[in-house]
Short mmCIF file of C-alpha atoms and ligand atoms in Angstrom, two decimals:
data_model
loop_
_atom_site.label_atom_id
_atom_site.label_comp_id
_atom_site.label_asym_id
_atom_site.label_seq_id
_atom_site.Cartn_x
_atom_site.Cartn_y
_atom_site.Cartn_z
CA UNK A 1 142.58 -274.05 123.18
CA UNK A 2 142.29 -271.96 126.30
CA UNK A 3 141.41 -268.93 124.20
CA UNK A 4 138.97 -270.97 122.21
CA UNK A 5 137.20 -272.10 125.38
CA UNK A 6 137.09 -268.56 126.76
CA UNK A 7 135.63 -267.36 123.48
CA UNK A 8 133.06 -270.13 123.54
CA UNK A 9 132.10 -269.22 127.11
CA UNK A 10 131.76 -265.56 126.19
CA UNK A 11 129.65 -266.37 123.15
CA UNK A 12 127.48 -268.66 125.19
CA UNK A 13 127.07 -266.07 127.97
CA UNK A 14 126.07 -263.47 125.41
CA UNK A 15 123.64 -265.78 123.69
CA UNK A 16 122.17 -266.81 127.03
CA UNK A 17 121.75 -263.19 128.18
CA UNK A 18 120.02 -262.29 124.95
CA UNK A 19 117.81 -265.33 125.04
CA UNK A 20 116.90 -264.68 128.67
CA UNK A 21 115.97 -261.11 128.09
CA UNK A 22 113.84 -261.61 125.04
CA UNK A 23 112.23 -264.93 125.80
CA UNK A 24 109.11 -263.63 127.55
CA UNK A 25 106.87 -263.30 124.54
CA UNK A 26 103.22 -262.54 123.92
CA UNK A 27 100.86 -265.34 122.92
CA UNK A 28 99.13 -264.99 119.52
CA UNK A 29 96.05 -263.89 121.52
CA UNK A 30 98.09 -261.09 123.14
CA UNK A 31 99.34 -259.93 119.75
CA UNK A 32 95.83 -259.87 118.25
CA UNK A 33 94.62 -257.97 121.31
CA UNK A 34 97.37 -255.33 121.06
CA UNK A 35 96.51 -254.89 117.38
CA UNK A 36 92.87 -254.31 118.34
CA UNK A 37 93.88 -251.15 120.31
CA UNK A 38 90.42 -249.67 121.02
CA UNK A 39 87.50 -251.48 122.64
CA UNK A 40 84.19 -250.61 124.28
CA UNK A 41 82.53 -251.95 127.44
CA UNK A 42 78.76 -251.78 128.04
CA UNK A 43 77.03 -251.54 131.42
CA UNK A 44 73.34 -252.15 132.13
CA UNK A 45 72.04 -253.44 135.46
CA UNK A 46 69.16 -253.15 137.92
CA UNK A 47 70.74 -250.06 139.45
CA UNK A 48 69.68 -248.23 136.27
CA UNK A 49 66.05 -248.95 137.15
CA UNK A 50 66.47 -248.33 140.90
CA UNK A 51 69.23 -245.70 141.30
CA UNK A 52 69.08 -245.75 145.13
CA UNK A 53 69.99 -249.41 145.29
CA UNK A 54 73.29 -250.11 147.09
CA UNK A 55 74.39 -253.66 146.40
CA UNK A 56 76.23 -253.82 149.74
CA UNK A 57 72.97 -253.46 151.67
CA UNK A 58 72.56 -257.21 151.76
CA UNK A 59 69.02 -258.45 151.33
CA UNK A 60 67.71 -255.25 149.73
CA UNK A 61 68.27 -256.24 146.11
CA UNK A 62 65.55 -255.03 143.75
CA UNK A 63 63.11 -257.45 142.20
CA UNK A 64 63.97 -258.72 138.71
CA UNK A 65 60.48 -257.46 137.78
CA UNK A 66 61.76 -253.90 137.45
CA UNK A 67 64.05 -254.84 134.56
CA UNK A 68 62.33 -253.97 131.29
CA UNK A 69 64.52 -252.19 128.71
CA UNK A 70 61.71 -252.42 126.17
CA UNK A 71 63.57 -250.95 123.18
CA UNK A 72 66.80 -252.86 123.77
CA UNK A 73 68.77 -253.16 120.54
CA UNK A 74 72.30 -254.53 120.74
CA UNK A 75 72.88 -253.67 117.07
CA UNK A 76 72.62 -250.02 118.05
CA UNK A 77 75.12 -250.48 120.91
CA UNK A 78 77.67 -252.17 118.71
CA UNK A 79 77.23 -249.61 115.95
CA UNK A 80 77.85 -246.85 118.51
CA UNK A 81 81.08 -248.56 119.61
CA UNK A 82 82.18 -249.07 116.04
CA UNK A 83 81.54 -245.44 115.22
CA UNK A 84 84.03 -244.53 118.00
CA UNK A 85 86.73 -246.67 116.42
CA UNK A 86 86.30 -249.73 118.67
CA UNK A 87 87.34 -253.05 117.17
CA UNK A 88 86.20 -255.14 120.14
CA UNK A 89 83.40 -254.90 122.65
CA UNK A 90 82.86 -256.32 126.12
CA UNK A 91 79.44 -256.84 127.69
CA UNK A 92 79.04 -256.63 131.45
CA UNK A 93 76.88 -259.74 131.75
CA UNK A 94 76.74 -259.56 135.57
CA UNK A 95 77.79 -256.61 137.68
CA UNK A 96 77.68 -256.13 141.45
CA UNK A 97 73.94 -256.73 141.88
CA UNK A 98 74.34 -260.34 140.75
CA UNK A 99 71.45 -259.91 138.29
CA UNK A 100 72.44 -261.83 135.17
CA UNK A 101 71.73 -260.58 131.65
CA UNK A 102 71.47 -264.13 130.34
CA UNK A 103 69.02 -266.85 131.51
CA UNK A 104 71.48 -268.61 133.77
CA UNK A 105 70.55 -271.98 135.21
CA UNK A 106 72.48 -271.16 138.40
CA UNK A 107 69.65 -269.17 140.04
CA UNK A 108 66.54 -267.15 139.23
CA UNK A 109 67.99 -263.66 139.53
CA UNK A 110 68.26 -263.00 135.82
CA UNK A 111 66.47 -261.80 132.69
CA UNK A 112 64.33 -264.92 132.79
CA UNK A 113 62.50 -263.54 135.85
CA UNK A 114 61.99 -260.13 134.24
CA UNK A 115 59.17 -258.80 132.07
CA UNK A 116 61.66 -258.05 129.27
CA UNK A 117 60.65 -260.29 126.34
CA UNK A 118 58.42 -262.12 128.86
CA UNK A 119 61.50 -263.70 130.42
CA UNK A 120 62.48 -265.31 127.12
CA UNK A 121 65.31 -262.95 126.18
CA UNK A 122 69.09 -263.32 126.37
CA UNK A 123 71.16 -260.13 126.14
CA UNK A 124 74.46 -262.00 125.94
CA UNK A 125 73.24 -263.93 122.91
CA UNK A 126 71.93 -260.76 121.22
CA UNK A 127 75.16 -258.89 121.98
CA UNK A 128 77.42 -261.58 120.54
CA UNK A 129 75.25 -261.78 117.41
CA UNK A 130 75.53 -257.99 116.95
CA UNK A 131 79.32 -258.09 117.40
CA UNK A 132 79.51 -260.73 114.67
CA UNK A 133 77.20 -258.74 112.42
CA UNK A 134 79.34 -255.59 112.65
CA UNK A 135 82.73 -257.29 112.79
CA UNK A 136 83.71 -256.46 116.39
CA UNK A 137 85.46 -259.06 118.52
CA UNK A 138 83.28 -260.00 121.52
CA UNK A 139 84.20 -260.11 125.18
CA UNK A 140 82.34 -260.85 128.40
CA UNK A 141 82.65 -259.44 131.91
CA UNK A 142 81.04 -261.42 134.72
CA UNK A 143 83.00 -260.65 137.81
CA UNK A 144 83.38 -263.25 140.50
CA UNK A 145 84.33 -260.69 143.13
CA UNK A 146 81.01 -259.03 144.05
CA UNK A 147 77.38 -260.10 144.15
CA UNK A 148 74.66 -258.23 146.05
CA UNK A 149 72.10 -261.00 145.58
CA UNK A 150 74.36 -263.58 147.22
CA UNK A 151 75.95 -261.24 149.83
CA UNK A 152 79.41 -261.41 148.31
CA UNK A 153 81.90 -258.57 148.69
CA UNK A 154 85.30 -258.01 147.10
CA UNK A 155 87.36 -260.02 146.54
CA UNK A 156 84.71 -262.72 146.15
CA UNK A 157 84.07 -263.48 149.82
CA UNK A 158 80.65 -264.58 151.02
CA UNK A 159 79.45 -262.35 153.89
CA UNK A 160 77.43 -263.16 157.00
CA UNK A 161 73.74 -263.83 156.36
CA UNK A 162 74.27 -265.02 152.81
CA UNK A 163 71.86 -267.66 151.49
CA UNK A 164 74.91 -269.61 150.26
CA UNK A 165 78.18 -270.85 151.71
CA UNK A 166 81.53 -269.97 150.14
CA UNK A 167 81.64 -273.42 148.52
CA UNK A 168 78.16 -272.98 147.08
CA UNK A 169 79.07 -269.51 145.81
CA UNK A 170 82.24 -270.85 144.15
CA UNK A 171 80.12 -273.52 142.46
CA UNK A 172 77.68 -270.86 141.22
CA UNK A 173 80.58 -268.81 139.83
CA UNK A 174 81.93 -271.86 138.02
CA UNK A 175 78.51 -272.77 136.69
CA UNK A 176 77.83 -269.25 135.42
CA UNK A 177 81.25 -268.90 133.83
CA UNK A 178 80.92 -272.33 132.23
CA UNK A 179 77.65 -271.15 130.65
CA UNK A 180 79.18 -267.92 129.40
CA UNK A 181 82.35 -269.53 128.13
CA UNK A 182 80.61 -272.52 126.45
CA UNK A 183 77.41 -271.24 124.92
CA UNK A 184 78.40 -268.13 122.99
CA UNK A 185 81.41 -269.12 120.90
CA UNK A 186 85.01 -267.94 121.11
CA UNK A 187 85.57 -264.84 123.19
CA UNK A 188 88.26 -262.27 122.49
CA UNK A 189 88.48 -260.96 126.05
CA UNK A 190 87.26 -262.04 129.49
CA UNK A 191 87.08 -259.53 132.29
CA UNK A 192 87.55 -260.11 136.01
CA UNK A 193 86.73 -256.84 137.70
CA UNK A 194 88.60 -256.62 140.98
CA UNK A 195 90.53 -259.81 140.20
CA UNK A 196 89.72 -263.27 141.49
CA UNK A 197 89.93 -264.63 145.04
CA UNK A 198 92.88 -267.05 144.82
CA UNK A 199 92.25 -270.75 145.38
CA UNK A 200 94.56 -270.71 148.44
CA UNK A 201 92.31 -268.04 149.95
CA UNK A 202 89.18 -270.13 149.35
CA UNK A 203 88.29 -268.91 145.84
CA UNK A 204 87.13 -270.92 142.82
CA UNK A 205 89.72 -272.69 140.64
CA UNK A 206 89.17 -270.95 137.32
CA UNK A 207 92.43 -271.38 135.37
CA UNK A 208 91.66 -274.98 134.30
CA UNK A 209 88.19 -273.88 133.16
CA UNK A 210 89.67 -271.05 131.09
CA UNK A 211 92.21 -273.41 129.57
CA UNK A 212 89.47 -275.87 128.62
CA UNK A 213 86.77 -273.50 127.40
CA UNK A 214 88.42 -270.27 126.20
CA UNK A 215 92.14 -270.90 125.64
CA UNK A 216 92.41 -268.03 123.15
CA UNK A 217 90.79 -265.22 125.12
CA UNK A 218 92.89 -262.56 126.83
CA UNK A 219 92.09 -262.35 130.52
CA UNK A 220 91.85 -259.07 132.41
CA UNK A 221 93.04 -259.59 135.99
CA UNK A 222 92.44 -263.30 135.87
CA UNK A 223 93.84 -265.95 138.19
CA UNK A 224 97.64 -265.77 138.29
CA UNK A 225 97.98 -269.30 136.88
CA UNK A 226 95.90 -268.43 133.79
CA UNK A 227 97.37 -267.77 130.33
CA UNK A 228 96.99 -264.62 128.18
CA UNK A 229 96.76 -262.28 131.16
CA UNK A 230 96.42 -258.51 130.87
CA UNK A 231 96.54 -255.99 133.72
CA UNK A 232 94.78 -252.84 134.97
CA UNK A 233 96.60 -249.50 134.63
CA UNK A 234 95.52 -248.32 138.10
CA UNK A 235 92.88 -245.70 137.30
CA UNK A 236 89.64 -245.29 135.39
CA UNK A 237 90.76 -242.22 133.45
CA UNK A 238 92.37 -243.79 130.40
CA UNK A 239 95.82 -242.91 131.70
CA UNK A 240 98.44 -245.61 131.43
CA UNK A 241 101.54 -244.73 133.45
CA UNK A 242 104.78 -244.08 131.61
CA UNK A 243 106.88 -246.11 131.16
CA UNK A 244 104.33 -248.80 130.52
CA UNK A 245 106.07 -252.11 129.88
CA UNK A 246 104.19 -255.09 128.47
CA UNK A 247 105.97 -257.43 130.80
CA UNK A 248 105.27 -257.62 134.49
CA UNK A 249 105.86 -259.87 137.46
CA UNK A 250 102.16 -260.25 138.30
CA UNK A 251 98.81 -259.22 136.98
CA UNK A 252 97.30 -256.33 138.95
CA UNK A 253 95.06 -257.20 141.88
CA UNK A 254 96.74 -260.54 142.20
CA UNK A 255 94.87 -260.96 145.48
CA UNK A 256 91.56 -259.80 144.11
CA UNK A 257 91.62 -256.45 145.89
CA UNK A 258 92.23 -252.90 144.75
CA UNK A 259 95.92 -253.27 145.59
CA UNK A 260 98.03 -252.48 142.55
CA UNK A 261 101.22 -254.36 141.98
CA UNK A 262 103.80 -253.32 139.47
CA UNK A 263 101.86 -250.51 137.87
CA UNK A 264 104.51 -249.65 135.26
CA UNK A 265 105.22 -253.29 134.50
CA UNK A 266 108.83 -254.42 134.38
CA UNK A 267 110.92 -254.77 131.21
CA UNK A 268 112.49 -257.87 132.76
CA UNK A 269 109.19 -259.16 134.17
CA UNK A 270 108.38 -262.85 134.35
CA UNK A 271 105.17 -262.76 132.29
CA UNK A 272 103.73 -260.94 129.29
CA UNK A 273 100.85 -259.01 130.86
CA UNK A 274 100.19 -255.65 129.18
CA UNK A 275 97.89 -252.95 130.54
CA UNK A 276 94.34 -252.08 129.51
CA UNK A 277 93.10 -248.57 130.31
CA UNK A 278 89.36 -248.69 131.04
CA UNK A 279 87.37 -245.50 131.54
CA UNK A 280 83.79 -244.36 130.96
CA UNK A 281 82.54 -241.77 128.47
CA UNK A 282 80.40 -240.29 131.27
CA UNK A 283 81.50 -239.07 134.69
CA UNK A 284 79.63 -238.67 137.97
CA UNK A 285 77.08 -241.09 139.40
CA UNK A 286 78.35 -244.70 139.61
CA UNK A 287 81.70 -243.47 138.36
CA UNK A 288 80.02 -242.76 135.01
CA UNK A 289 79.78 -246.46 134.14
CA UNK A 290 75.98 -246.62 134.44
CA UNK A 291 73.35 -244.39 132.87
CA UNK A 292 71.31 -241.91 134.88
CA UNK A 293 68.82 -239.42 133.50
CA UNK A 294 70.54 -236.43 135.09
CA UNK A 295 73.60 -235.26 136.99
CA UNK A 296 76.29 -236.83 134.81
CA UNK A 297 78.71 -235.20 132.39
CA UNK A 298 80.22 -236.50 129.20
CA UNK A 299 83.86 -236.33 128.22
CA UNK A 300 84.62 -233.91 125.39
CA UNK A 301 86.19 -235.17 122.17
CA UNK A 302 89.40 -233.41 123.30
CA UNK A 303 89.38 -235.40 126.55
CA UNK A 304 88.74 -238.62 124.63
CA UNK A 305 91.62 -237.86 122.31
CA UNK A 306 93.93 -237.20 125.24
CA UNK A 307 92.89 -240.51 126.74
CA UNK A 308 93.68 -242.21 123.44
CA UNK A 309 97.19 -240.76 123.54
CA UNK A 310 97.73 -241.72 127.17
CA UNK A 311 96.47 -245.26 126.58
CA UNK A 312 97.08 -246.50 123.03
CA UNK A 313 99.93 -243.98 122.73
CA UNK A 314 101.55 -245.54 125.81
CA UNK A 315 101.41 -249.19 124.84
CA UNK A 316 98.04 -249.92 126.44
CA UNK A 317 94.65 -250.71 124.96
CA UNK A 318 91.87 -248.18 125.44
CA UNK A 319 88.58 -249.62 126.75
CA UNK A 320 85.82 -247.04 126.62
CA UNK A 321 82.75 -247.43 128.85
CA UNK A 322 79.40 -246.82 127.16
CA UNK A 323 76.14 -246.58 129.12
CA UNK A 324 72.82 -248.18 128.20
CA UNK A 325 69.70 -246.31 129.33
CA UNK A 326 66.53 -247.87 130.77
CA UNK A 327 64.96 -248.05 127.32
CA UNK A 328 67.84 -250.37 126.35
CA UNK A 329 69.74 -248.00 124.04
CA UNK A 330 72.90 -245.92 123.95
CA UNK A 331 71.51 -242.39 124.50
CA UNK A 332 71.60 -240.29 121.33
CA UNK A 333 73.90 -237.65 122.84
CA UNK A 334 76.44 -240.32 123.77
CA UNK A 335 76.22 -241.86 120.31
CA UNK A 336 76.84 -238.45 118.72
CA UNK A 337 79.93 -237.86 120.88
CA UNK A 338 81.27 -241.33 120.15
CA UNK A 339 80.96 -240.85 116.39
CA UNK A 340 82.57 -237.41 116.58
CA UNK A 341 85.53 -238.96 118.36
CA UNK A 342 85.68 -241.79 115.81
CA UNK A 343 85.87 -239.29 112.95
CA UNK A 344 88.75 -237.47 114.63
CA UNK A 345 90.62 -240.75 115.11
CA UNK A 346 90.19 -241.64 111.45
CA UNK A 347 91.43 -238.21 110.41
CA UNK A 348 94.56 -238.63 112.51
CA UNK A 349 95.44 -241.78 110.66
CA UNK A 350 95.48 -239.86 107.38
CA UNK A 351 98.22 -237.35 108.22
CA UNK A 352 101.33 -239.45 107.71
CA UNK A 353 104.26 -237.69 106.06
CA UNK A 354 106.92 -240.37 106.04
CA UNK A 355 107.72 -243.69 107.56
CA UNK A 356 109.26 -247.12 107.40
CA UNK A 357 108.11 -250.55 108.41
CA UNK A 358 109.49 -253.96 109.29
CA UNK A 359 113.12 -253.09 109.83
CA UNK A 360 115.62 -254.45 112.33
CA UNK A 361 118.34 -252.38 113.92
CA UNK A 362 119.15 -249.53 116.27
CA UNK A 363 119.25 -246.49 114.05
CA UNK A 364 117.01 -245.42 111.19
CA UNK A 365 116.92 -242.31 109.10
CA UNK A 366 113.87 -241.07 107.21
CA UNK A 367 114.48 -238.81 104.25
CA UNK A 368 111.31 -236.78 103.73
CA UNK A 369 112.40 -235.57 100.30
CA UNK A 370 111.84 -231.93 101.07
CA UNK A 371 111.16 -229.92 104.23
CA UNK A 372 107.88 -230.84 105.91
CA UNK A 373 106.12 -229.73 109.05
CA UNK A 374 105.78 -232.56 111.56
CA UNK A 375 104.52 -232.72 115.14
CA UNK A 376 104.04 -236.39 115.89
CA UNK A 377 106.01 -239.61 115.91
CA UNK A 378 104.61 -243.09 116.10
CA UNK A 379 106.84 -246.04 116.93
CA UNK A 380 105.72 -249.66 116.98
CA UNK A 381 107.74 -252.73 117.87
CA UNK A 382 106.98 -256.09 116.33
CA UNK A 383 106.02 -257.50 119.70
CA UNK A 384 105.94 -261.07 118.41
CA UNK A 385 109.68 -260.91 119.13
CA UNK A 386 109.16 -259.34 122.54
CA UNK A 387 109.56 -255.83 123.84
CA UNK A 388 113.17 -254.99 123.06
CA UNK A 389 113.53 -251.22 123.18
CA UNK A 390 114.56 -249.80 126.55
CA UNK A 391 115.43 -246.21 125.59
CA UNK A 392 115.04 -244.27 122.37
CA UNK A 393 115.38 -240.79 120.92
CA UNK A 394 113.92 -239.14 117.82
CA UNK A 395 115.79 -236.26 116.21
CA UNK A 396 114.93 -233.90 113.36
CA UNK A 397 117.38 -232.05 111.12
CA UNK A 398 116.77 -228.37 111.85
CA UNK A 399 119.07 -225.45 110.99
CA UNK A 400 121.92 -227.77 109.96
CA UNK A 401 121.88 -229.81 113.16
CA UNK A 402 120.10 -232.79 114.70
CA UNK A 403 117.63 -231.67 117.39
CA UNK A 404 115.78 -233.96 119.78
CA UNK A 405 112.00 -233.84 119.25
CA UNK A 406 110.99 -236.89 121.30
CA UNK A 407 112.59 -239.42 123.61
CA UNK A 408 111.44 -242.09 125.98
CA UNK A 409 111.76 -245.58 127.37
CA UNK A 410 108.97 -248.13 126.77
CA UNK A 411 107.57 -248.55 123.26
CA UNK A 412 106.00 -252.02 122.89
CA UNK A 413 103.05 -252.27 120.55
CA UNK A 414 102.72 -248.51 120.09
CA UNK A 415 104.21 -245.24 121.27
CA UNK A 416 102.72 -241.92 120.17
CA UNK A 417 104.34 -238.60 120.99
CA UNK A 418 103.38 -235.11 119.94
CA UNK A 419 105.55 -231.97 120.05
CA UNK A 420 105.50 -228.38 118.83
CA UNK A 421 105.57 -228.32 115.05
CA UNK A 422 109.03 -228.34 113.43
CA UNK A 423 109.98 -228.07 109.78
CA UNK A 424 112.49 -230.66 108.67
CA UNK A 425 113.70 -232.60 105.62
CA UNK A 426 114.85 -235.65 107.60
CA UNK A 427 114.25 -237.44 110.87
CA UNK A 428 116.07 -240.22 112.69
CA UNK A 429 115.13 -242.78 115.30
CA UNK A 430 117.95 -243.93 117.56
CA UNK A 431 117.58 -246.78 119.99
CA UNK A 432 120.14 -246.18 122.68
CA UNK A 433 119.39 -249.19 124.85
CA UNK A 434 117.82 -252.48 123.84
CA UNK A 435 117.73 -256.15 124.73
CA UNK A 436 118.49 -258.04 121.55
CA UNK A 437 118.07 -256.43 118.17
CA UNK A 438 115.08 -254.06 118.00
CA UNK A 439 112.36 -255.10 115.57
CA UNK A 440 110.59 -252.02 114.32
CA UNK A 441 107.15 -252.74 112.95
CA UNK A 442 106.58 -249.12 112.09
CA UNK A 443 108.12 -245.70 112.52
CA UNK A 444 106.04 -242.84 111.20
CA UNK A 445 106.22 -239.06 111.37
CA UNK A 446 103.11 -237.03 110.81
CA UNK A 447 101.49 -233.64 111.08
CA UNK A 448 98.42 -233.18 113.23
CA UNK A 449 96.17 -230.25 112.43
CA UNK A 450 96.41 -227.44 115.00
CA UNK A 451 92.96 -227.99 116.59
CA UNK A 452 93.83 -231.65 117.19
CA UNK A 453 97.37 -230.89 118.32
CA UNK A 454 96.50 -228.21 120.89
CA UNK A 455 94.80 -230.41 123.53
CA UNK A 456 97.51 -233.01 123.09
CA UNK A 457 100.32 -230.61 123.84
CA UNK A 458 98.82 -230.09 127.30
CA UNK A 459 99.23 -233.74 128.31
CA UNK A 460 102.55 -234.81 129.67
CA UNK A 461 103.92 -237.13 127.03
CA UNK A 462 107.12 -237.69 128.99
CA UNK A 463 109.54 -237.03 126.17
C1 LIG B 1 88.68 -251.39 140.36
C2 LIG B 1 89.16 -252.73 140.83
O1 LIG B 1 89.59 -252.71 142.15
C3 LIG B 1 90.29 -253.09 139.95
O2 LIG B 1 90.76 -254.36 140.32
C4 LIG B 1 89.86 -253.08 138.48
O3 LIG B 1 88.99 -254.14 138.21
C5 LIG B 1 89.22 -251.75 138.16
O4 LIG B 1 88.20 -251.46 139.05
C6 LIG B 1 88.70 -251.69 136.77
O5 LIG B 1 88.34 -250.39 136.46
S1 LIG B 1 87.44 -250.79 141.40
C7 LIG B 1 87.15 -249.15 140.87
C8 LIG B 1 86.10 -248.60 141.78
C9 LIG B 1 88.38 -248.30 140.87
#
């Protein structure tokens, strides 16, 4: 009996440990978001029409009359994003100026006071319709943390001289977000740039509103009591840190400031809150997020590919910033670069040499039939069961021995690693440390063509 009880205790302890370590799971919205992998984010604001405008010079905001992107065509924007491989798209509906791209009822500083479409237009409506037309999942950014028109600075605090009090500003934020979250259908992603001023610090109470109006959207840096949170990776270069765990103890910018908590995440973290790596196609003025006629540079396709590997390849989504010029279009040169990148991405997906999918366990061998050249591995966990892998190694059979070609820690939705080309008839994946039984969604070995491989070998893939 004593032995029986001890055994029972041991079994229970083991079960409990396993359950504890694997019970922080993604929501269905998180899983769909991880599957989406590549998104685009579009910026257009009054600063495009008045480049000298500094939103922090309170009271100097430009007149809405200067906003007239006369050729605006959201179909063209969404097509540009799609050509780059994006499966979702986020519109910055209100950036730091406070000027709103939809005819908000909260105040007059919006498209309705502009000459564009004689004040009758709605860019949010057009954008969502284009996303539907081209099959991209729509998202909206309308940050609560900055607003030049209402003298609000990060992290959502009303400054001296403002025409509104903090309470009035909070009410405006709620009203605007209610409009955006009620009138345009289900959103895939909602963006809070710079986080949200917590309620305890005098900010608006947004979690109940999210729960009521958009329960299935993932929320970038939202209030800490919201569901479906995702976090910032800490830079605007498309570089997720490594390791990059999907779990974390907080979302980034929990206090609404630039402070970064828990940048690598934590495999034992309390919440599922994966990283999204946002970065613009352009660099220079306004960080490259907004269009300017001159003085900016564009990332090369090599740089874009590297960013893909350091974001999607490190268990993060890639969110690529696309500018809109004052005519209301993605400039042709940007469009061309985006499509060139999209073609490269598609090509990469066609180079698979061998693989397996949907298998449970800690060790897997791939027989390639005959010797093949390979230089990339892709590992995906079935994250519906949590992130279980803690340390792994990939070996190839070379000269009658197993040689390590890749190793690492976090995997999550996707891990991509490239290495110098080796010729091998078989490959094995070994999971040395895990919590619970690893669930492998996919393990693939492939060969990247030399011109694609070269720039990737220069990034540190942390073997
Ligand atoms: C930075 C914000 O502080 C951060 O919270 C996040 O929203 C990020 O932008 C998104 O790119 S501010 C930027 C000037 C680094």
